[in-house]
Coordinates of C-alpha atoms in Angstrom, one line a residue:
X28 CA -8.5 -34.3 -25.3
X29 CA -5.2 -33.9 -23.5
X30 CA -5.2 -34.9 -19.8
X31 CA -5.0 -31.9 -17.5
X32 CA -2.1 -31.6 -15.1
X33 CA -2.9 -33.4 -11.8
X34 CA -3.9 -31.4 -8.9
X35 CA -1.1 -30.3 -6.5
X36 CA -2.1 -28.5 -3.3
X37 CA -0.7 -25.0 -2.9
X38 CA 2.2 -24.8 -0.5
X39 CA 0.7 -21.9 1.5
X40 CA -3.0 -22.6 1.0
X41 CA -5.7 -20.2 -0.4
X42 CA -5.6 -16.6 0.5
X43 CA -7.9 -15.7 3.4
X44 CA -10.8 -13.2 2.7
X45 CA -9.7 -9.6 3.3
X46 CA -11.6 -6.5 4.5
X47 CA -12.1 -5.5 0.9
X48 CA -13.7 -8.6 -0.8
X49 CA -12.3 -7.6 -4.2
X50 CA -8.7 -6.7 -3.1
X51 CA -7.0 -10.1 -3.2
X52 CA -9.1 -12.0 -5.7
X53 CA -6.6 -11.7 -8.5
X54 CA -4.0 -13.3 -6.2
X55 CA -6.5 -16.0 -5.3
X56 CA -7.2 -16.8 -8.9
X57 CA -3.5 -16.7 -9.8
X58 CA -2.8 -19.3 -7.0
X59 CA -5.6 -21.5 -8.2
X60 CA -4.5 -21.4 -11.8
X61 CA -0.8 -21.7 -11.0
X62 CA -1.5 -25.0 -9.1
X63 CA -3.9 -26.2 -11.8
X64 CA -6.5 -26.9 -9.1
X65 CA -9.4 -25.0 -10.7
X66 CA -10.7 -27.0 -13.6
X67 CA -12.7 -30.1 -14.5
X68 CA -11.2 -32.4 -11.8
X69 CA -12.4 -35.9 -11.0
X70 CA -12.6 -34.8 -7.4
X71 CA -15.8 -32.8 -7.5
X72 CA -15.6 -32.1 -3.7
X73 CA -12.3 -30.2 -4.5
X74 CA -14.1 -28.1 -7.1
X75 CA -16.9 -27.4 -4.8
X76 CA -14.5 -26.2 -2.1
X77 CA -12.7 -23.9 -4.6
X78 CA -15.9 -22.5 -5.9
X79 CA -17.0 -21.7 -2.3
X80 CA -13.7 -20.0 -1.7
X81 CA -14.0 -17.8 -4.8
X82 CA -17.7 -17.1 -4.4
X83 CA -17.2 -15.7 -1.0
X84 CA -14.1 -13.7 -2.0
X85 CA -15.6 -11.3 -4.5
X86 CA -18.7 -9.9 -6.1
X87 CA -18.6 -9.1 -9.8
X88 CA -20.7 -6.8 -11.9
X89 CA -21.5 -6.4 -15.6
X90 CA -19.2 -4.1 -17.7
X91 CA -20.8 -0.9 -18.7
X92 CA -19.6 1.5 -21.4
X93 CA -21.4 4.8 -21.6
X94 CA -21.0 8.0 -23.5
X95 CA -18.9 10.5 -21.6
X96 CA -19.6 14.3 -22.1
X97 CA -16.3 15.7 -23.1
X98 CA -17.3 19.2 -21.8
X99 CA -17.7 17.6 -18.4
X100 CA -14.2 16.0 -18.7
X101 CA -12.6 19.4 -19.4
X102 CA -14.4 21.1 -16.5
X103 CA -13.2 18.3 -14.2
X104 CA -9.7 19.5 -14.6
X105 CA -9.8 21.7 -11.6
X106 CA -6.1 22.5 -11.7
X107 CA -6.7 24.5 -14.9
X108 CA -8.2 28.0 -15.1
X109 CA -11.3 28.7 -17.1
X110 CA -9.5 29.7 -20.3
X111 CA -7.4 26.5 -20.2
X112 CA -10.4 24.3 -19.6
X113 CA -12.1 25.9 -22.6
X114 CA -8.9 25.4 -24.7
X115 CA -8.8 21.8 -23.7
X116 CA -12.4 21.2 -24.6
X117 CA -11.9 22.8 -28.0
X118 CA -9.2 20.2 -28.7
X119 CA -10.9 17.1 -27.3
X120 CA -14.4 17.8 -28.7
X121 CA -13.0 17.2 -32.2
X122 CA -12.2 13.6 -31.2
X123 CA -15.5 12.3 -30.0
X124 CA -15.0 9.0 -31.9
X125 CA -11.6 8.5 -30.2
X126 CA -12.9 9.2 -26.6
X127 CA -16.3 7.6 -26.8
X128 CA -15.3 5.3 -29.6
X129 CA -17.1 2.9 -32.0
X130 CA -17.6 0.5 -29.0
X131 CA -20.2 2.8 -27.5
X132 CA -21.7 4.1 -30.7
X133 CA -21.8 1.1 -33.0
X134 CA -20.9 -1.8 -30.7
X135 CA -17.6 -2.4 -32.6
X136 CA -14.0 -1.9 -31.4
X137 CA -11.4 -0.5 -33.7
X138 CA -9.9 -2.0 -35.7
X139 CA -6.3 -0.8 -36.1
X140 CA -5.7 0.7 -39.5
X141 CA -2.6 -1.3 -40.3
X142 CA -1.4 -4.9 -41.1
X143 CA -2.9 -7.9 -39.4
X144 CA -0.8 -9.8 -36.9
X145 CA 0.8 -13.0 -38.3
X146 CA 3.0 -15.5 -36.5
X147 CA 4.6 -18.9 -37.1
X148 CA 4.9 -22.0 -34.9
X149 CA 8.1 -23.7 -33.9
X150 CA 8.8 -27.0 -35.8
X151 CA 8.0 -29.2 -32.7
X152 CA 4.6 -27.6 -32.2
X153 CA 1.7 -30.0 -31.8
X154 CA -2.1 -29.3 -31.5
X155 CA -3.5 -29.4 -28.0
X156 CA -7.0 -29.2 -26.5
X157 CA -7.9 -28.4 -22.9
X158 CA -11.1 -28.9 -21.0
X159 CA -12.8 -25.7 -19.7
X160 CA -12.1 -24.5 -16.2
X161 CA -15.1 -24.8 -13.9
X162 CA -17.0 -21.6 -13.2
X163 CA -19.0 -20.9 -9.9
X164 CA -22.7 -21.0 -10.6
X165 CA -23.1 -17.5 -9.3
X166 CA -20.7 -16.2 -12.0
X167 CA -21.9 -18.1 -15.0
X168 CA -24.3 -15.4 -16.2
X169 CA -21.7 -12.6 -16.1
X170 CA -19.1 -14.9 -17.8
X171 CA -21.5 -15.7 -20.6
X172 CA -22.6 -12.1 -21.0
X173 CA -18.9 -11.0 -21.2
X174 CA -18.3 -13.6 -24.0
X175 CA -21.5 -12.4 -25.9
X176 CA -20.3 -8.8 -25.7
X177 CA -16.8 -9.8 -27.0
X178 CA -18.4 -11.6 -29.9
X179 CA -20.6 -8.5 -30.6
X180 CA -17.5 -6.2 -30.4
X181 CA -15.6 -8.4 -32.9
X182 CA -13.0 -9.7 -30.4
X183 CA -14.3 -13.3 -30.3
X184 CA -16.0 -15.5 -32.8
X185 CA -18.0 -18.6 -32.0
X186 CA -16.6 -21.7 -33.7
X187 CA -16.7 -25.5 -33.9
X188 CA -13.9 -28.1 -33.3
X189 CA -10.4 -26.5 -33.1
X190 CA -6.9 -27.9 -33.2
X191 CA -5.7 -25.5 -30.5
X192 CA -7.9 -24.8 -27.4
X193 CA -6.8 -22.9 -24.4
X194 CA -8.9 -22.5 -21.2
X195 CA -10.4 -19.2 -20.2
X196 CA -11.7 -17.7 -17.0
X197 CA -12.7 -14.3 -15.5
X198 CA -11.1 -12.3 -12.8
X199 CA -12.7 -9.2 -11.0
X200 CA -11.2 -5.8 -11.4
X201 CA -11.1 -3.4 -8.4
X202 CA -14.2 -1.5 -9.7
X203 CA -16.2 -4.7 -9.5
X204 CA -16.2 -5.5 -13.3
X205 CA -14.3 -8.5 -14.7
X206 CA -11.2 -9.2 -16.7
X207 CA -11.4 -11.9 -19.3
X208 CA -8.3 -14.1 -19.1
X209 CA -7.1 -16.9 -21.4
X210 CA -4.4 -19.3 -20.2
X211 CA -2.1 -19.5 -23.2
X212 CA 0.9 -21.1 -21.5
X213 CA 0.9 -24.1 -24.0
X214 CA 0.5 -21.9 -27.1
X215 CA 3.2 -19.5 -25.9
X216 CA 5.8 -22.3 -25.8
X217 CA 5.1 -23.0 -29.5
X218 CA 5.4 -19.5 -30.9
X219 CA 8.4 -18.2 -32.9
X220 CA 8.5 -14.9 -31.1
X221 CA 9.5 -11.8 -33.1
X222 CA 10.9 -9.5 -30.5
X223 CA 10.1 -5.8 -30.1
X224 CA 11.6 -4.8 -26.8
X225 CA 9.6 -2.6 -24.5
X226 CA 11.3 0.7 -23.5
X227 CA 13.1 0.7 -20.2
X228 CA 10.9 2.6 -17.7
X229 CA 13.8 4.3 -16.0
X230 CA 15.0 5.7 -19.3
X231 CA 11.6 7.1 -20.0
X232 CA 11.3 8.8 -16.6
X233 CA 14.8 10.3 -16.5
X234 CA 14.5 12.3 -19.8
X235 CA 11.4 14.3 -18.7
X236 CA 12.7 16.6 -16.0
X237 CA 11.6 20.2 -16.3
X238 CA 8.3 19.9 -18.2
X239 CA 5.4 22.2 -17.4
X240 CA 2.4 20.2 -18.7
X241 CA 1.9 16.5 -18.8
X242 CA -1.1 14.6 -20.4
X243 CA -1.6 10.9 -19.8
X244 CA -3.8 9.0 -22.3
X245 CA -5.2 5.6 -21.5
X246 CA -5.9 3.4 -24.6
X247 CA -8.9 1.2 -24.0
X248 CA -8.7 -2.5 -24.6
X249 CA -5.4 -1.9 -26.4
X250 CA -4.5 -5.4 -27.6
X251 CA -8.1 -6.0 -28.8
X252 CA -7.7 -3.1 -31.3
X253 CA -5.3 -5.2 -33.4
X254 CA -6.7 -7.8 -35.9
X255 CA -5.0 -11.2 -36.6
X256 CA -4.8 -13.1 -39.8
X257 CA -6.7 -16.3 -40.3
X258 CA -3.8 -18.6 -39.4
X259 CA -3.2 -16.9 -36.1
X260 CA -6.9 -16.8 -35.3
X261 CA -6.9 -20.6 -35.6
X262 CA -4.1 -20.9 -33.1
X263 CA -6.0 -18.7 -30.6
X264 CA -8.9 -21.0 -30.0
X265 CA -10.4 -21.0 -26.5
X266 CA -12.6 -23.5 -24.6
X267 CA -15.3 -22.2 -22.2
X268 CA -18.2 -23.9 -20.4
X269 CA -20.3 -22.4 -23.2
X270 CA -18.5 -23.8 -26.2
X271 CA -15.5 -23.1 -28.4
X272 CA -14.5 -19.6 -29.6
X273 CA -11.5 -18.1 -31.3
X274 CA -9.9 -14.7 -30.9
X275 CA -10.3 -12.2 -33.8
X276 CA -8.0 -9.7 -32.1
X277 CA -4.7 -9.9 -30.2
X278 CA -5.4 -11.6 -26.8
X279 CA -4.1 -10.7 -23.4
X280 CA -1.8 -13.3 -22.0
X281 CA -0.4 -14.2 -25.5
X282 CA 3.4 -13.6 -25.3
X283 CA 3.6 -11.9 -28.7
X284 CA 0.8 -9.3 -28.1
X285 CA 3.1 -6.7 -26.3
X286 CA 5.7 -6.9 -29.1
X287 CA 3.2 -6.4 -31.9
X288 CA 1.2 -3.7 -30.1
X289 CA 4.2 -1.7 -28.8
X290 CA 5.9 -1.8 -32.3
X291 CA 2.8 -0.3 -34.0
X292 CA 2.2 2.4 -31.4
X293 CA 5.8 3.4 -31.2
X294 CA 6.1 3.6 -35.0
X295 CA 3.0 5.8 -35.2
X296 CA 4.3 8.3 -32.7
X297 CA 8.0 8.1 -33.6
X298 CA 8.1 11.7 -34.9
X299 CA 6.9 13.2 -31.6
X300 CA 9.8 13.9 -29.4
X301 CA 7.4 15.1 -26.7
X302 CA 5.6 11.8 -26.5
X303 CA 6.5 8.5 -24.7
X304 CA 4.6 5.3 -25.1
X305 CA 4.5 2.2 -22.9
X306 CA 1.9 -0.4 -24.1
X307 CA -1.4 1.3 -23.6
X308 CA 0.0 4.4 -21.9
X309 CA 0.7 7.5 -24.0
X310 CA 2.4 10.5 -22.3
X311 CA 2.7 14.0 -23.8
X312 CA 5.2 16.5 -22.2
X313 CA 5.4 20.2 -23.1
X314 CA 7.1 23.3 -21.7
X315 CA 4.3 25.8 -22.6
X316 CA 0.6 25.7 -22.9
X317 CA 0.2 26.4 -26.6
X318 CA 2.7 23.8 -27.7
X319 CA 1.0 21.3 -25.4
X320 CA -2.4 21.9 -27.0
X321 CA -0.9 21.6 -30.5
X322 CA 0.9 18.3 -29.6
X323 CA -2.2 16.9 -28.0
X324 CA -4.3 17.7 -31.0
X325 CA -1.8 16.1 -33.4
X326 CA -1.4 12.9 -31.4
X327 CA -5.2 12.5 -30.8
X328 CA -5.7 12.8 -34.6
X329 CA -3.2 10.0 -35.3
X330 CA -4.7 7.8 -32.6
X331 CA -8.3 8.3 -33.9
X332 CA -7.3 7.9 -37.6
X333 CA -5.7 4.5 -36.7
X334 CA -8.7 3.0 -34.9
X335 CA -7.8 3.4 -31.2
X336 CA -10.1 4.3 -28.4
X337 CA -9.3 6.3 -25.2
X338 CA -11.1 6.2 -21.9
X339 CA -11.6 9.9 -21.0
X340 CA -12.2 9.0 -17.4
X341 CA -8.8 7.4 -17.1
X342 CA -6.9 10.1 -18.9
X343 CA -5.3 13.0 -17.1
X344 CA -4.9 16.3 -18.9
X345 CA -2.3 19.0 -18.5
X346 CA -1.1 18.1 -15.0
X347 CA 2.2 18.8 -13.4
X348 CA 2.4 15.7 -11.3
X349 CA 0.7 12.3 -11.2
X350 CA 1.4 8.6 -11.3
X351 CA 3.2 7.4 -14.4
X352 CA 4.5 4.0 -15.1
X353 CA 4.5 2.9 -11.5
X354 CA 6.1 6.1 -10.0
X355 CA 5.0 9.5 -8.9
X356 CA 6.2 11.9 -11.6
X357 CA 7.0 15.6 -11.0
X358 CA 8.8 18.3 -13.1
X359 CA 11.8 17.9 -10.7
X360 CA 12.0 14.1 -11.0
X361 CA 10.3 11.0 -9.6
X362 CA 9.5 9.6 -6.2
X363 CA 7.9 6.4 -5.0
X364 CA 4.2 6.3 -5.6
X365 CA 2.3 6.3 -2.3
X366 CA -0.1 3.7 -3.5
X367 CA 2.8 1.3 -4.1
X368 CA 4.3 2.1 -0.7
X369 CA 1.0 1.4 1.0
X370 CA 0.7 -1.9 -0.8
X371 CA 4.1 -3.0 0.6
X372 CA 3.2 -1.8 4.1
X373 CA 0.1 -3.9 4.0
X374 CA 2.0 -7.1 3.3
X375 CA 1.9 -9.6 6.1
X376 CA 5.0 -11.4 7.4
X377 CA 5.7 -14.7 5.9
X378 CA 4.6 -17.7 8.0
X379 CA 6.7 -20.2 6.1
X380 CA 10.5 -20.5 5.8

């Protein structure tokens, strides 16, 4: 096993607990990981201190994925009249597998109907093996259940000894559930990246003035939809307190994942001038109702036929203004998103020079 990086204390210390116990946990975990202080360290008192900090900073809950009645989704669009709600329902009801997905119905996610991801290493690449990060006792059950679910869904596979092992941890989301994070910093340095540039957000926003209807689709567990070939799976091994696993699907935190995923989704929707795509966000813009329903139906068909899943509760249908790619979008243009402004206003003055 490679020796881990020695502990270096953070310059500004750990983040204090906030009014909302979930609010700053991602920052706390990022600080811990960035300073390499949260892992199997000879100084057990240090680990105990860190575990206490994290345990008191957030509460986590199990992930739940339930069937969502699409008729209810349509009726929730209170900005639409009765006929429009009915029209919308008549479109989305034909795509039950897309919105409620194989994950809910059969326990499997995707997969994408297309080529499997393949990558090559740089000539100087060498195998590495890390020790698992420590996990607070209070979070072990949720961590293990998350891993078991990902195995069931076809995202992870239990395995034996591996040449490449990256550490993994969990971070809470704002809704109390957890995000599964693998630390691929070593592997990322060894990959021959094949670049597919992400669109420039400002370019996307500037070309959409004057629309009348906008639908925003949220693609669930987007990277996990894409399968990898055997060689890439063997590079994406992870070590946990519960043993070794390897990814079967594109992981988050892997530097090539955005390139591969963006390339596929852009190519699928390249013929739709009314659609914009940024990673797992698909936007559909139209100037009249009938064309919007027609475009929505065609795009939903392509997404469903290629193995994607949408979260209907995170989608917004046929609106005139909403948040989009970090801004507040309106037919007349964009303005700063109030949520982002409030986040800046909540920042405390720096206490260090």
